[in-house]
Coordinates of N, CA and C and ligand atoms in Angstrom, one line a residue:
M23 N 41.1 -11.6 -30.8 CA 42.1 -12.7 -31.0 C 42.9 -12.5 -32.3
R24 N 44.2 -12.5 -32.2 CA 45.0 -12.3 -33.4 C 45.8 -13.6 -33.6
D25 N 45.4 -14.4 -34.5 CA 46.2 -15.6 -34.8 C 46.9 -15.4 -36.1
T26 N 48.1 -16.0 -36.3 CA 48.7 -15.9 -37.6 C 48.6 -17.2 -38.3
F27 N 48.2 -17.3 -39.5 CA 48.1 -18.5 -40.2 C 48.9 -18.4 -41.5
P28 N 49.4 -19.6 -42.0 CA 49.9 -19.5 -43.3 C 48.8 -19.2 -44.3
V29 N 49.1 -18.4 -45.3 CA 48.0 -18.0 -46.2 C 48.2 -18.6 -47.6
R30 N 49.0 -19.6 -47.7 CA 49.2 -20.2 -49.0 C 48.3 -21.5 -49.0
P31 N 47.8 -21.8 -50.2 CA 47.2 -23.1 -50.4 C 48.1 -24.2 -50.1
L32 N 47.6 -25.3 -49.6 CA 48.4 -26.5 -49.3 C 48.8 -27.3 -50.5
G33 N 48.0 -27.2 -51.5 CA 48.3 -28.0 -52.7 C 48.1 -29.5 -52.6
K34 N 47.3 -29.9 -51.6 CA 47.1 -31.3 -51.4 C 45.7 -31.8 -51.8
N35 N 44.8 -30.9 -52.1 CA 43.4 -31.3 -52.4 C 43.3 -31.5 -53.9
I36 N 43.8 -32.6 -54.4 CA 43.7 -32.9 -55.8 C 42.6 -33.9 -56.1
G37 N 41.7 -33.5 -56.9 CA 40.6 -34.4 -57.2 C 39.5 -34.6 -56.2
G38 N 39.6 -33.8 -55.0 CA 38.7 -34.0 -54.0 C 39.3 -33.4 -52.7
Y39 N 38.5 -33.4 -51.6 CA 38.9 -32.9 -50.4 C 39.8 -33.9 -49.6
R40 N 41.0 -33.6 -49.3 CA 42.0 -34.5 -48.7 C 42.4 -34.0 -47.3
G41 N 41.7 -33.0 -46.8 CA 42.2 -32.3 -45.6 C 41.7 -33.0 -44.3
E42 N 41.7 -32.1 -43.3 CA 41.3 -32.6 -41.9 C 39.8 -33.0 -41.9
T43 N 39.5 -34.0 -41.1 CA 38.1 -34.4 -40.9 C 37.7 -34.1 -39.4
I44 N 36.4 -34.2 -39.2 CA 36.0 -34.0 -37.8 C 35.1 -35.2 -37.4
E45 N 35.0 -35.4 -36.1 CA 34.0 -36.4 -35.6 C 32.7 -35.6 -35.4
I46 N 31.8 -35.8 -36.3 CA 30.6 -34.9 -36.3 C 29.8 -35.0 -35.1
Q47 N 29.6 -36.2 -34.6 CA 28.7 -36.4 -33.4 C 29.4 -35.7 -32.2
K48 N 30.7 -35.7 -32.1 CA 31.4 -35.0 -31.0 C 31.2 -33.5 -31.2
T49 N 31.3 -33.0 -32.4 CA 31.1 -31.6 -32.7 C 29.7 -31.2 -32.4
L50 N 28.7 -32.0 -32.7 CA 27.3 -31.7 -32.4 C 27.1 -31.6 -30.9
Q51 N 27.7 -32.6 -30.2 CA 27.5 -32.5 -28.7 C 28.1 -31.2 -28.2
E52 N 29.2 -30.8 -28.7 CA 29.8 -29.5 -28.2 C 28.9 -28.3 -28.6
I53 N 28.3 -28.4 -29.8 CA 27.3 -27.4 -30.2 C 26.1 -27.4 -29.3
E54 N 25.6 -28.5 -28.9 CA 24.5 -28.6 -28.0 C 24.8 -27.9 -26.7
R55 N 26.0 -28.2 -26.2 CA 26.4 -27.6 -24.9 C 26.6 -26.1 -25.0
A56 N 27.2 -25.7 -26.1 CA 27.4 -24.2 -26.3 C 26.1 -23.5 -26.5
S57 N 25.2 -24.2 -27.2 CA 23.8 -23.6 -27.4 C 23.1 -23.5 -26.1
A58 N 23.2 -24.5 -25.2 CA 22.5 -24.4 -23.9 C 23.1 -23.4 -23.0
A59 N 24.5 -23.3 -23.1 CA 25.2 -22.3 -22.2 C 24.8 -20.9 -22.7
A60 N 24.5 -20.7 -24.0 CA 24.1 -19.4 -24.5 C 22.6 -19.1 -24.4
N61 N 21.9 -20.0 -23.7 CA 20.4 -19.9 -23.6 C 19.7 -20.0 -24.9
W62 N 20.2 -20.7 -25.9 CA 19.4 -21.0 -27.1 C 18.5 -22.2 -26.8
T63 N 17.5 -22.2 -27.7 CA 16.6 -23.4 -27.6 C 17.1 -24.4 -28.6
L64 N 17.0 -25.7 -28.2 CA 17.5 -26.7 -29.1 C 16.3 -27.5 -29.6
D65 N 16.2 -27.6 -30.9 CA 15.1 -28.5 -31.5 C 15.8 -29.7 -32.1
R66 N 15.3 -30.9 -31.7 CA 15.7 -32.1 -32.3 C 14.6 -32.5 -33.3
V67 N 14.8 -32.2 -34.6 CA 13.8 -32.4 -35.5 C 13.7 -33.9 -35.9
P68 N 12.6 -34.5 -35.5 CA 12.6 -36.0 -35.7 C 12.4 -36.4 -37.2
G69 N 12.9 -37.5 -37.5 CA 12.7 -38.0 -38.9 C 13.6 -39.2 -39.0
P70 N 13.6 -39.9 -40.1 CA 14.6 -41.0 -40.3 C 16.0 -40.6 -40.0
V71 N 16.3 -39.4 -40.3 CA 17.6 -38.8 -39.9 C 17.3 -37.5 -39.1
E72 N 17.6 -37.6 -37.8 CA 17.3 -36.4 -36.9 C 18.2 -35.2 -37.3
I73 N 17.5 -34.1 -37.4 CA 18.3 -32.8 -37.7 C 18.2 -32.0 -36.5
L74 N 19.4 -31.4 -36.2 CA 19.5 -30.5 -35.0 C 19.3 -29.0 -35.5
A75 N 18.5 -28.3 -34.7 CA 18.3 -26.9 -35.0 C 18.3 -26.1 -33.7
C76 N 19.1 -25.0 -33.7 CA 19.2 -24.2 -32.5 C 18.5 -22.8 -32.8
R77 N 17.9 -22.3 -31.8 CA 17.1 -21.0 -32.0 C 17.5 -20.1 -30.9
R78 N 17.7 -18.8 -31.2 CA 17.8 -17.7 -30.2 C 16.7 -16.8 -30.4
T79 N 15.9 -16.7 -29.4 CA 14.7 -15.8 -29.4 C 15.0 -14.6 -28.6
V80 N 14.5 -13.4 -29.1 CA 14.6 -12.2 -28.4 C 13.2 -11.5 -28.5
P81 N 12.8 -10.7 -27.6 CA 11.5 -10.0 -27.7 C 11.6 -9.0 -28.8
D82 N 10.5 -8.9 -29.6 CA 10.4 -8.0 -30.7 C 11.7 -7.9 -31.6
P83 N 12.1 -9.0 -32.2 CA 13.3 -9.0 -33.0 C 13.3 -8.0 -34.1
R84 N 14.4 -7.3 -34.3 CA 14.4 -6.4 -35.5 C 14.8 -7.1 -36.7
H85 N 15.6 -8.2 -36.6 CA 16.0 -9.0 -37.7 C 15.9 -10.5 -37.3
R86 N 15.6 -11.2 -38.4 CA 15.5 -12.7 -38.2 C 16.6 -13.3 -39.2
V87 N 17.5 -14.0 -38.6 CA 18.6 -14.5 -39.4 C 18.7 -16.0 -39.3
Y88 N 18.8 -16.7 -40.5 CA 18.9 -18.1 -40.5 C 20.4 -18.5 -41.0
I89 N 21.0 -19.4 -40.3 CA 22.3 -19.8 -40.6 C 22.3 -21.3 -40.8
S90 N 22.9 -21.8 -41.8 CA 22.9 -23.2 -42.1 C 24.2 -23.7 -42.5
T91 N 24.6 -24.9 -42.1 CA 25.9 -25.5 -42.6 C 25.9 -27.0 -42.4
G92 N 27.0 -27.6 -42.8 CA 27.1 -29.0 -42.7 C 26.2 -29.8 -43.6
I93 N 25.9 -29.3 -44.7 CA 25.1 -30.0 -45.7 C 26.0 -30.9 -46.6
H94 N 27.3 -30.5 -46.7 CA 28.2 -31.3 -47.4 C 29.2 -32.0 -46.5
G95 N 29.3 -33.3 -46.5 CA 30.1 -34.0 -45.4 C 31.6 -33.9 -45.6
D96 N 32.1 -33.3 -46.6 CA 33.5 -33.0 -46.8 C 33.9 -31.6 -46.6
E97 N 33.0 -30.9 -45.8 CA 33.2 -29.5 -45.5 C 33.1 -29.2 -44.0
P98 N 34.2 -29.6 -43.3 CA 34.1 -29.5 -41.8 C 34.2 -28.1 -41.2
A99 N 34.6 -27.1 -41.9 CA 34.8 -25.8 -41.3 C 33.5 -25.2 -40.9
G100 N 32.4 -25.5 -41.6 CA 31.1 -24.9 -41.3 C 30.6 -25.2 -39.9
P101 N 30.4 -26.5 -39.6 CA 30.0 -26.9 -38.3 C 30.9 -26.3 -37.2
L102 N 32.3 -26.3 -37.5 CA 33.2 -25.8 -36.5 C 33.0 -24.2 -36.3
A103 N 32.8 -23.5 -37.4 CA 32.5 -22.1 -37.3 C 31.2 -21.8 -36.6
A104 N 30.2 -22.7 -36.8 CA 29.0 -22.5 -36.0 C 29.2 -22.7 -34.5
L105 N 30.1 -23.7 -34.2 CA 30.4 -23.9 -32.8 C 31.2 -22.7 -32.2
Q106 N 32.1 -22.2 -33.0 CA 32.9 -21.1 -32.5 C 32.0 -19.9 -32.2
L107 N 31.1 -19.6 -33.2 CA 30.2 -18.4 -33.0 C 29.3 -18.6 -31.8
L108 N 28.8 -19.9 -31.6 CA 28.0 -20.1 -30.4 C 28.8 -19.9 -29.1
C109 N 30.0 -20.4 -29.1 CA 30.9 -20.2 -27.9 C 31.2 -18.8 -27.6
E110 N 31.4 -18.0 -28.7 CA 31.6 -16.6 -28.5 C 30.4 -15.9 -28.0
N111 N 29.2 -16.3 -28.6 CA 27.9 -15.8 -28.1 C 27.8 -14.3 -28.2
Q112 N 28.4 -13.7 -29.3 CA 28.3 -12.3 -29.5 C 27.4 -12.0 -30.7
W113 N 26.1 -11.8 -30.4 CA 25.1 -11.6 -31.4 C 24.5 -10.2 -31.3
P114 N 24.0 -9.7 -32.4 CA 23.3 -8.4 -32.2 C 22.1 -8.6 -31.2
N115 N 21.9 -7.7 -30.3 CA 20.9 -7.8 -29.2 C 19.5 -8.1 -29.8
D116 N 19.2 -7.4 -31.0 CA 17.9 -7.4 -31.5 C 17.7 -8.4 -32.6
A117 N 18.5 -9.4 -32.7 CA 18.4 -10.4 -33.8 C 18.0 -11.7 -33.2
A118 N 16.9 -12.2 -33.8 CA 16.6 -13.6 -33.5 C 17.3 -14.5 -34.6
L119 N 17.8 -15.6 -34.1 CA 18.6 -16.5 -35.0 C 18.1 -17.9 -35.0
W120 N 18.3 -18.5 -36.1 CA 18.0 -19.9 -36.3 C 19.3 -20.6 -36.9
L121 N 19.7 -21.6 -36.3 CA 21.0 -22.2 -36.8 C 20.8 -23.7 -37.0
C122 N 21.0 -24.2 -38.2 CA 21.1 -25.7 -38.5 C 22.6 -26.0 -38.6
P123 N 23.2 -26.6 -37.6 CA 24.7 -26.8 -37.7 C 25.2 -28.0 -38.5
C124 N 24.3 -28.9 -38.8 CA 24.7 -30.1 -39.6 C 23.5 -30.7 -40.3
L125 N 23.3 -30.5 -41.6 CA 22.2 -31.1 -42.3 C 22.5 -32.4 -42.9
N126 N 23.8 -32.8 -42.8 CA 24.2 -34.1 -43.5 C 25.0 -34.9 -42.5
P127 N 24.4 -35.4 -41.4 CA 25.2 -36.1 -40.4 C 25.8 -37.4 -40.9
S128 N 25.2 -38.0 -41.9 CA 25.8 -39.3 -42.4 C 26.9 -39.1 -43.4
G129 N 27.1 -37.9 -43.9 CA 28.2 -37.7 -44.9 C 29.5 -37.5 -44.2
F130 N 29.5 -36.9 -43.0 CA 30.8 -36.5 -42.4 C 31.7 -37.8 -42.1
P131 N 31.1 -38.8 -41.5 CA 32.0 -40.0 -41.2 C 32.6 -40.6 -42.5
L132 N 32.0 -40.3 -43.6 CA 32.5 -40.8 -44.9 C 33.4 -39.7 -45.6
N133 N 33.5 -38.6 -45.0 CA 34.2 -37.4 -45.6 C 33.8 -37.2 -47.0
R134 N 32.5 -37.3 -47.3 CA 32.1 -37.0 -48.6 C 30.9 -36.1 -48.7
R135 N 30.9 -35.4 -49.9 CA 29.9 -34.4 -50.1 C 28.5 -34.8 -49.9
E136 N 28.1 -36.0 -50.4 CA 26.8 -36.5 -50.4 C 26.5 -37.2 -49.1
N137 N 25.2 -37.5 -48.9 CA 24.8 -38.3 -47.7 C 25.2 -39.8 -47.9
S138 N 25.0 -40.6 -46.9 CA 25.4 -42.0 -47.0 C 24.7 -42.8 -48.2
A139 N 23.6 -42.2 -48.6 CA 22.9 -42.8 -49.7 C 23.4 -42.3 -51.1
G140 N 24.3 -41.4 -51.0 CA 24.9 -40.9 -52.3 C 24.1 -39.7 -52.9
I141 N 23.3 -39.1 -52.1 CA 22.5 -37.9 -52.6 C 23.2 -36.6 -52.2
D142 N 23.4 -35.7 -53.1 CA 23.9 -34.4 -52.8 C 22.7 -33.6 -52.3
L143 N 22.7 -33.4 -51.0 CA 21.5 -32.8 -50.3 C 21.3 -31.4 -50.8
N144 N 22.4 -30.7 -51.2 CA 22.2 -29.3 -51.6 C 21.8 -29.2 -53.1
R145 N 21.4 -30.3 -53.7 CA 20.8 -30.3 -55.0 C 19.4 -30.9 -54.9
D146 N 18.9 -31.1 -53.7 CA 17.7 -31.9 -53.4 C 16.5 -31.1 -53.0
Y147 N 16.6 -29.8 -53.1 CA 15.5 -29.0 -52.5 C 14.4 -28.7 -53.5
R148 N 14.5 -29.3 -54.7 CA 13.3 -29.2 -55.6 C 12.5 -30.5 -55.5
H149 N 13.2 -31.7 -55.5 CA 12.5 -33.0 -55.6 C 12.4 -33.7 -54.3
L150 N 13.2 -33.3 -53.2 CA 13.0 -33.8 -51.9 C 13.1 -35.3 -51.8
Q151 N 14.2 -35.8 -52.4 CA 14.4 -37.3 -52.4 C 15.0 -37.8 -51.1
S152 N 15.7 -37.0 -50.4 CA 16.4 -37.5 -49.2 C 15.5 -37.2 -47.9
A153 N 15.7 -38.1 -46.9 CA 15.0 -37.9 -45.6 C 15.5 -36.6 -45.0
E154 N 16.8 -36.3 -45.1 CA 17.3 -35.2 -44.5 C 16.6 -33.9 -45.0
V155 N 16.5 -33.8 -46.3 CA 16.0 -32.5 -46.8 C 14.5 -32.5 -46.6
R156 N 13.8 -33.6 -46.6 CA 12.3 -33.6 -46.3 C 12.1 -33.1 -44.9
T157 N 12.9 -33.7 -43.9 CA 12.8 -33.2 -42.5 C 13.1 -31.8 -42.4
H158 N 14.2 -31.3 -43.1 CA 14.6 -29.9 -43.0 C 13.5 -29.0 -43.5
V159 N 13.0 -29.3 -44.7 CA 11.9 -28.5 -45.3 C 10.7 -28.4 -44.4
Q160 N 10.3 -29.5 -43.8 CA 9.2 -29.5 -42.9 C 9.4 -28.6 -41.7
W161 N 10.6 -28.6 -41.2 CA 11.0 -27.8 -40.1 C 10.9 -26.3 -40.5
L162 N 11.5 -26.0 -41.7 CA 11.6 -24.7 -42.2 C 10.2 -24.1 -42.4
E163 N 9.2 -25.0 -42.8 CA 7.9 -24.5 -43.1 C 7.2 -24.0 -41.8
H164 N 7.7 -24.5 -40.6 CA 7.1 -24.1 -39.4 C 7.9 -22.9 -38.8
Q165 N 8.9 -22.3 -39.5 CA 9.6 -21.2 -39.0 C 9.1 -19.9 -39.7
P166 N 9.3 -18.8 -39.0 CA 8.9 -17.5 -39.7 C 9.8 -17.2 -40.9
D167 N 9.5 -16.3 -41.7 CA 10.4 -15.8 -42.8 C 11.6 -15.2 -42.2
F168 N 12.7 -15.3 -42.9 CA 14.0 -14.7 -42.4 C 14.3 -13.4 -43.2
D169 N 15.0 -12.5 -42.6 CA 15.5 -11.3 -43.3 C 16.8 -11.6 -44.0
L170 N 17.5 -12.6 -43.5 CA 18.8 -12.9 -44.1 C 19.1 -14.4 -43.9
T171 N 19.6 -15.0 -44.9 CA 20.0 -16.4 -44.8 C 21.5 -16.5 -45.1
L172 N 22.2 -17.2 -44.3 CA 23.7 -17.4 -44.5 C 23.9 -18.9 -44.6
C173 N 24.5 -19.4 -45.7 CA 24.8 -20.8 -45.8 C 26.3 -20.9 -45.9
L174 N 26.9 -21.7 -45.0 CA 28.3 -21.9 -44.8 C 28.8 -23.1 -45.5
H175 N 29.7 -22.9 -46.5 CA 30.2 -24.0 -47.3 C 31.7 -23.9 -47.4
E176 N 32.3 -25.0 -48.1 CA 33.7 -24.9 -48.4 C 33.9 -25.5 -49.9
D177 N 35.0 -25.1 -50.5 CA 35.2 -25.5 -51.9 C 36.7 -25.9 -52.0
W178 N 36.9 -27.2 -52.3 CA 38.3 -27.7 -52.3 C 39.0 -27.2 -53.6
E179 N 38.3 -26.8 -54.6 CA 38.9 -26.3 -55.8 C 39.3 -24.9 -55.9
S180 N 38.9 -24.2 -54.8 CA 39.1 -22.7 -54.8 C 40.4 -22.3 -54.2
A181 N 41.0 -21.2 -54.8 CA 42.2 -20.7 -54.2 C 41.9 -19.6 -53.2
G182 N 40.7 -19.2 -53.0 CA 40.3 -18.2 -52.0 C 38.9 -18.2 -51.6
F183 N 38.6 -17.3 -50.7 CA 37.2 -17.3 -50.1 C 36.3 -16.5 -51.1
Y184 N 35.1 -17.0 -51.3 CA 34.2 -16.2 -52.2 C 32.7 -16.5 -51.7
L185 N 31.8 -15.8 -52.3 CA 30.4 -16.0 -51.9 C 29.5 -15.9 -53.1
Y186 N 28.3 -16.4 -52.9 CA 27.2 -16.2 -53.9 C 26.1 -15.4 -53.2
E187 N 25.5 -14.5 -53.9 CA 24.4 -13.7 -53.4 C 23.2 -14.0 -54.1
L188 N 22.1 -14.2 -53.4 CA 20.7 -14.3 -54.0 C 20.0 -13.1 -53.4
N189 N 19.5 -12.2 -54.3 CA 18.8 -11.0 -53.8 C 17.6 -10.8 -54.7
P190 N 16.6 -11.7 -54.5 CA 15.5 -11.8 -55.5 C 14.7 -10.5 -55.6
N191 N 14.7 -9.7 -54.6 CA 13.9 -8.4 -54.7 C 14.5 -7.4 -55.7
H192 N 15.8 -7.6 -55.9 CA 16.5 -6.5 -56.7 C 17.2 -7.1 -57.9
G193 N 17.3 -8.4 -58.0 CA 18.1 -8.9 -59.1 C 17.3 -9.9 -59.9
P194 N 17.7 -10.2 -61.1 CA 17.0 -11.1 -62.0 C 17.4 -12.6 -61.9
S195 N 18.3 -12.8 -60.9 CA 19.0 -14.1 -60.9 C 18.0 -15.3 -60.6
L196 N 16.9 -15.0 -60.0 CA 15.9 -16.1 -59.7 C 14.8 -16.1 -60.7
A197 N 14.9 -15.4 -61.8 CA 13.8 -15.2 -62.7 C 13.2 -16.6 -63.1
N198 N 14.0 -17.6 -63.3 CA 13.5 -18.9 -63.7 C 14.0 -20.0 -62.9
P199 N 13.7 -20.1 -61.6 CA 14.2 -21.2 -60.8 C 13.7 -22.5 -61.4
M200 N 12.5 -22.5 -62.0 CA 11.9 -23.7 -62.6 C 12.7 -24.3 -63.7
D201 N 13.6 -23.5 -64.3 CA 14.5 -24.0 -65.3 C 15.6 -24.9 -64.7
R202 N 15.8 -24.8 -63.4 CA 16.9 -25.6 -62.8 C 16.4 -26.9 -62.3
P203 N 17.0 -28.0 -62.8 CA 16.4 -29.3 -62.4 C 16.7 -29.6 -60.9
Q204 N 17.8 -29.0 -60.4 CA 18.1 -29.4 -59.0 C 18.3 -28.1 -58.2
W205 N 17.7 -28.0 -57.0 CA 17.7 -26.8 -56.2 C 18.6 -26.9 -55.0
P206 N 19.6 -26.0 -54.8 CA 20.2 -25.9 -53.5 C 19.3 -25.3 -52.5
E207 N 19.7 -25.4 -51.3 CA 19.0 -24.9 -50.1 C 18.6 -23.4 -50.3
A208 N 19.7 -22.6 -50.7 CA 19.5 -21.2 -50.8 C 18.4 -20.8 -51.8
L209 N 18.4 -21.6 -52.9 CA 17.4 -21.3 -54.0 C 16.0 -21.7 -53.6
Y210 N 15.9 -22.8 -52.8 CA 14.6 -23.2 -52.3 C 14.1 -22.0 -51.4
L211 N 14.9 -21.6 -50.5 CA 14.4 -20.5 -49.5 C 14.0 -19.3 -50.2
A212 N 14.8 -18.9 -51.2 CA 14.5 -17.7 -52.0 C 13.2 -17.9 -52.8
S213 N 13.1 -19.0 -53.5 CA 12.0 -19.3 -54.3 C 10.7 -19.4 -53.6
Q214 N 10.7 -19.7 -52.3 CA 9.5 -19.8 -51.5 C 9.2 -18.5 -50.8
G215 N 10.0 -17.4 -51.1 CA 9.8 -16.2 -50.5 C 10.1 -16.2 -49.0
K216 N 10.9 -17.2 -48.6 CA 11.2 -17.4 -47.2 C 12.3 -16.4 -46.7
T217 N 13.1 -15.9 -47.7 CA 14.2 -14.9 -47.3 C 14.4 -14.0 -48.5
P218 N 14.5 -12.7 -48.2 CA 14.7 -11.8 -49.3 C 16.2 -11.7 -49.7
M219 N 17.1 -12.2 -48.9 CA 18.5 -12.0 -49.1 C 19.2 -13.2 -48.6
S220 N 20.1 -13.8 -49.4 CA 20.9 -14.9 -48.9 C 22.3 -14.9 -49.5
Y221 N 23.2 -15.3 -48.6 CA 24.6 -15.4 -49.0 C 25.1 -16.8 -48.7
T222 N 25.7 -17.4 -49.7 CA 26.4 -18.7 -49.5 C 27.9 -18.4 -49.5
F223 N 28.5 -18.7 -48.4 CA 29.9 -18.4 -48.2 C 30.7 -19.7 -48.5
E224 N 31.8 -19.5 -49.2 CA 32.6 -20.7 -49.6 C 34.0 -20.4 -49.2
A225 N 34.5 -21.2 -48.2 CA 35.9 -21.1 -47.7 C 36.7 -22.1 -48.5
P226 N 37.9 -21.7 -48.8 CA 38.8 -22.6 -49.7 C 39.4 -23.7 -48.9
S227 N 39.0 -25.0 -49.2 CA 39.4 -26.0 -48.3 C 40.8 -26.6 -48.5
D228 N 41.6 -25.9 -49.5 CA 43.0 -26.3 -49.6 C 43.8 -25.4 -48.7
F229 N 43.2 -24.8 -47.7 CA 43.9 -24.1 -46.6 C 43.7 -24.9 -45.3
P230 N 44.6 -24.6 -44.3 CA 44.4 -25.3 -43.0 C 43.0 -25.1 -42.4
L231 N 42.5 -26.1 -41.8 CA 41.1 -26.0 -41.2 C 40.9 -24.7 -40.3
P232 N 41.9 -24.4 -39.4 CA 41.6 -23.2 -38.6 C 41.4 -21.9 -39.4
V233 N 42.1 -21.8 -40.5 CA 42.0 -20.6 -41.4 C 40.6 -20.5 -41.9
R234 N 40.1 -21.7 -42.4 CA 38.7 -21.7 -43.0 C 37.6 -21.5 -41.9
V235 N 37.8 -22.0 -40.7 CA 36.8 -21.8 -39.7 C 36.8 -20.3 -39.4
A236 N 38.0 -19.7 -39.2 CA 38.1 -18.2 -38.9 C 37.5 -17.4 -40.0
A237 N 37.7 -17.8 -41.3 CA 37.1 -17.0 -42.4 C 35.6 -17.1 -42.4
L238 N 35.0 -18.3 -42.2 CA 33.6 -18.4 -42.2 C 33.0 -17.7 -41.0
A239 N 33.6 -17.8 -39.8 CA 33.1 -17.1 -38.7 C 33.1 -15.6 -38.9
A240 N 34.2 -15.1 -39.5 CA 34.4 -13.7 -39.8 C 33.3 -13.2 -40.8
A241 N 33.0 -14.0 -41.8 CA 32.0 -13.7 -42.8 C 30.6 -13.5 -42.1
V242 N 30.3 -14.4 -41.2 CA 29.0 -14.3 -40.5 C 29.0 -13.1 -39.6
R243 N 30.0 -12.8 -38.9 CA 30.1 -11.6 -38.1 C 29.9 -10.4 -38.9
A244 N 30.6 -10.3 -40.1 CA 30.5 -9.2 -41.0 C 29.1 -9.0 -41.5
A245 N 28.4 -10.1 -41.9 CA 27.1 -10.0 -42.4 C 26.1 -9.5 -41.3
L246 N 26.3 -10.0 -40.1 CA 25.4 -9.5 -39.0 C 25.6 -8.0 -38.7
R247 N 26.9 -7.6 -38.8 CA 27.2 -6.2 -38.6 C 26.6 -5.3 -39.6
L248 N 26.7 -5.8 -40.9 CA 26.1 -5.0 -42.0 C 24.6 -5.0 -41.9
L249 N 24.0 -6.1 -41.5 CA 22.5 -6.2 -41.4 C 22.1 -5.2 -40.4
R250 N 22.8 -5.1 -39.3 CA 22.5 -4.2 -38.2 C 22.5 -2.7 -38.7
A251 N 23.5 -2.5 -39.6 CA 23.7 -1.1 -40.0 C 22.6 -0.7 -41.1
A252 N 22.0 -1.7 -41.6 CA 21.0 -1.5 -42.7 C 19.7 -0.8 -42.1
P253 N 19.0 -0.1 -42.9 CA 17.7 0.5 -42.4 C 16.8 -0.5 -41.9
A254 N 16.1 -0.2 -40.8 CA 15.1 -1.1 -40.2 C 14.0 -1.4 -41.1
G255 N 13.3 -2.5 -40.8 CA 12.0 -2.8 -41.4 C 12.2 -3.6 -42.7
G256 N 11.7 -3.0 -43.8 CA 11.6 -3.8 -45.0 C 10.1 -4.1 -45.2
E257 N 9.8 -4.7 -46.3 CA 8.4 -4.8 -46.6 C 7.9 -6.3 -46.4
Ligands
ZN3 ZN1 29.2 -27.2 -49.9

């Protein structure tokens, strides 16, 4: 698919995200349908706030990949990118995947970063104050370790796409997670030894929504391609 998009920032996201919003429950229903059509398993993780998780199982997976998004309610491109990737259903044959398409269902109707109680869920993975993160962490504890974690985000202050890398086996960046009072999801996963490598992708939300969805989906595809090209195994 070759679409052409304007590549200039819109200049309208001043002091916060002012762009397109989505009806998250509708998007989640589409994700459920796409996930079923692709023969993924759907987990409705029960809790005060139900969390949706989709799983793709393959026999003897070579890689286990975890993808998460929708943790900030003013970042609609992530759940839409998850939907697009599920609809495309083009995954490496030998990769098992876990996908949480929306960790903050109460934030989206308010178009705000935090949940409806005002908690930034992506700073709550150390103290687990929110029902969403407690439910999510419980679910994560029952999943195997992942080879790769991809967290899909957006940033209204950014003029371009960027990423954060956590690579605790090779870098010093996690030397002292205990020094950080608030933990994002990616730091929690890395600090628990749940994933040796994680990337947080940030699409610039001062661009039109289709551009950001395309950018996040392309980043996931690229990461899966590179993972496939990497040497097998690991320790
Ligand atoms: Zn975010």
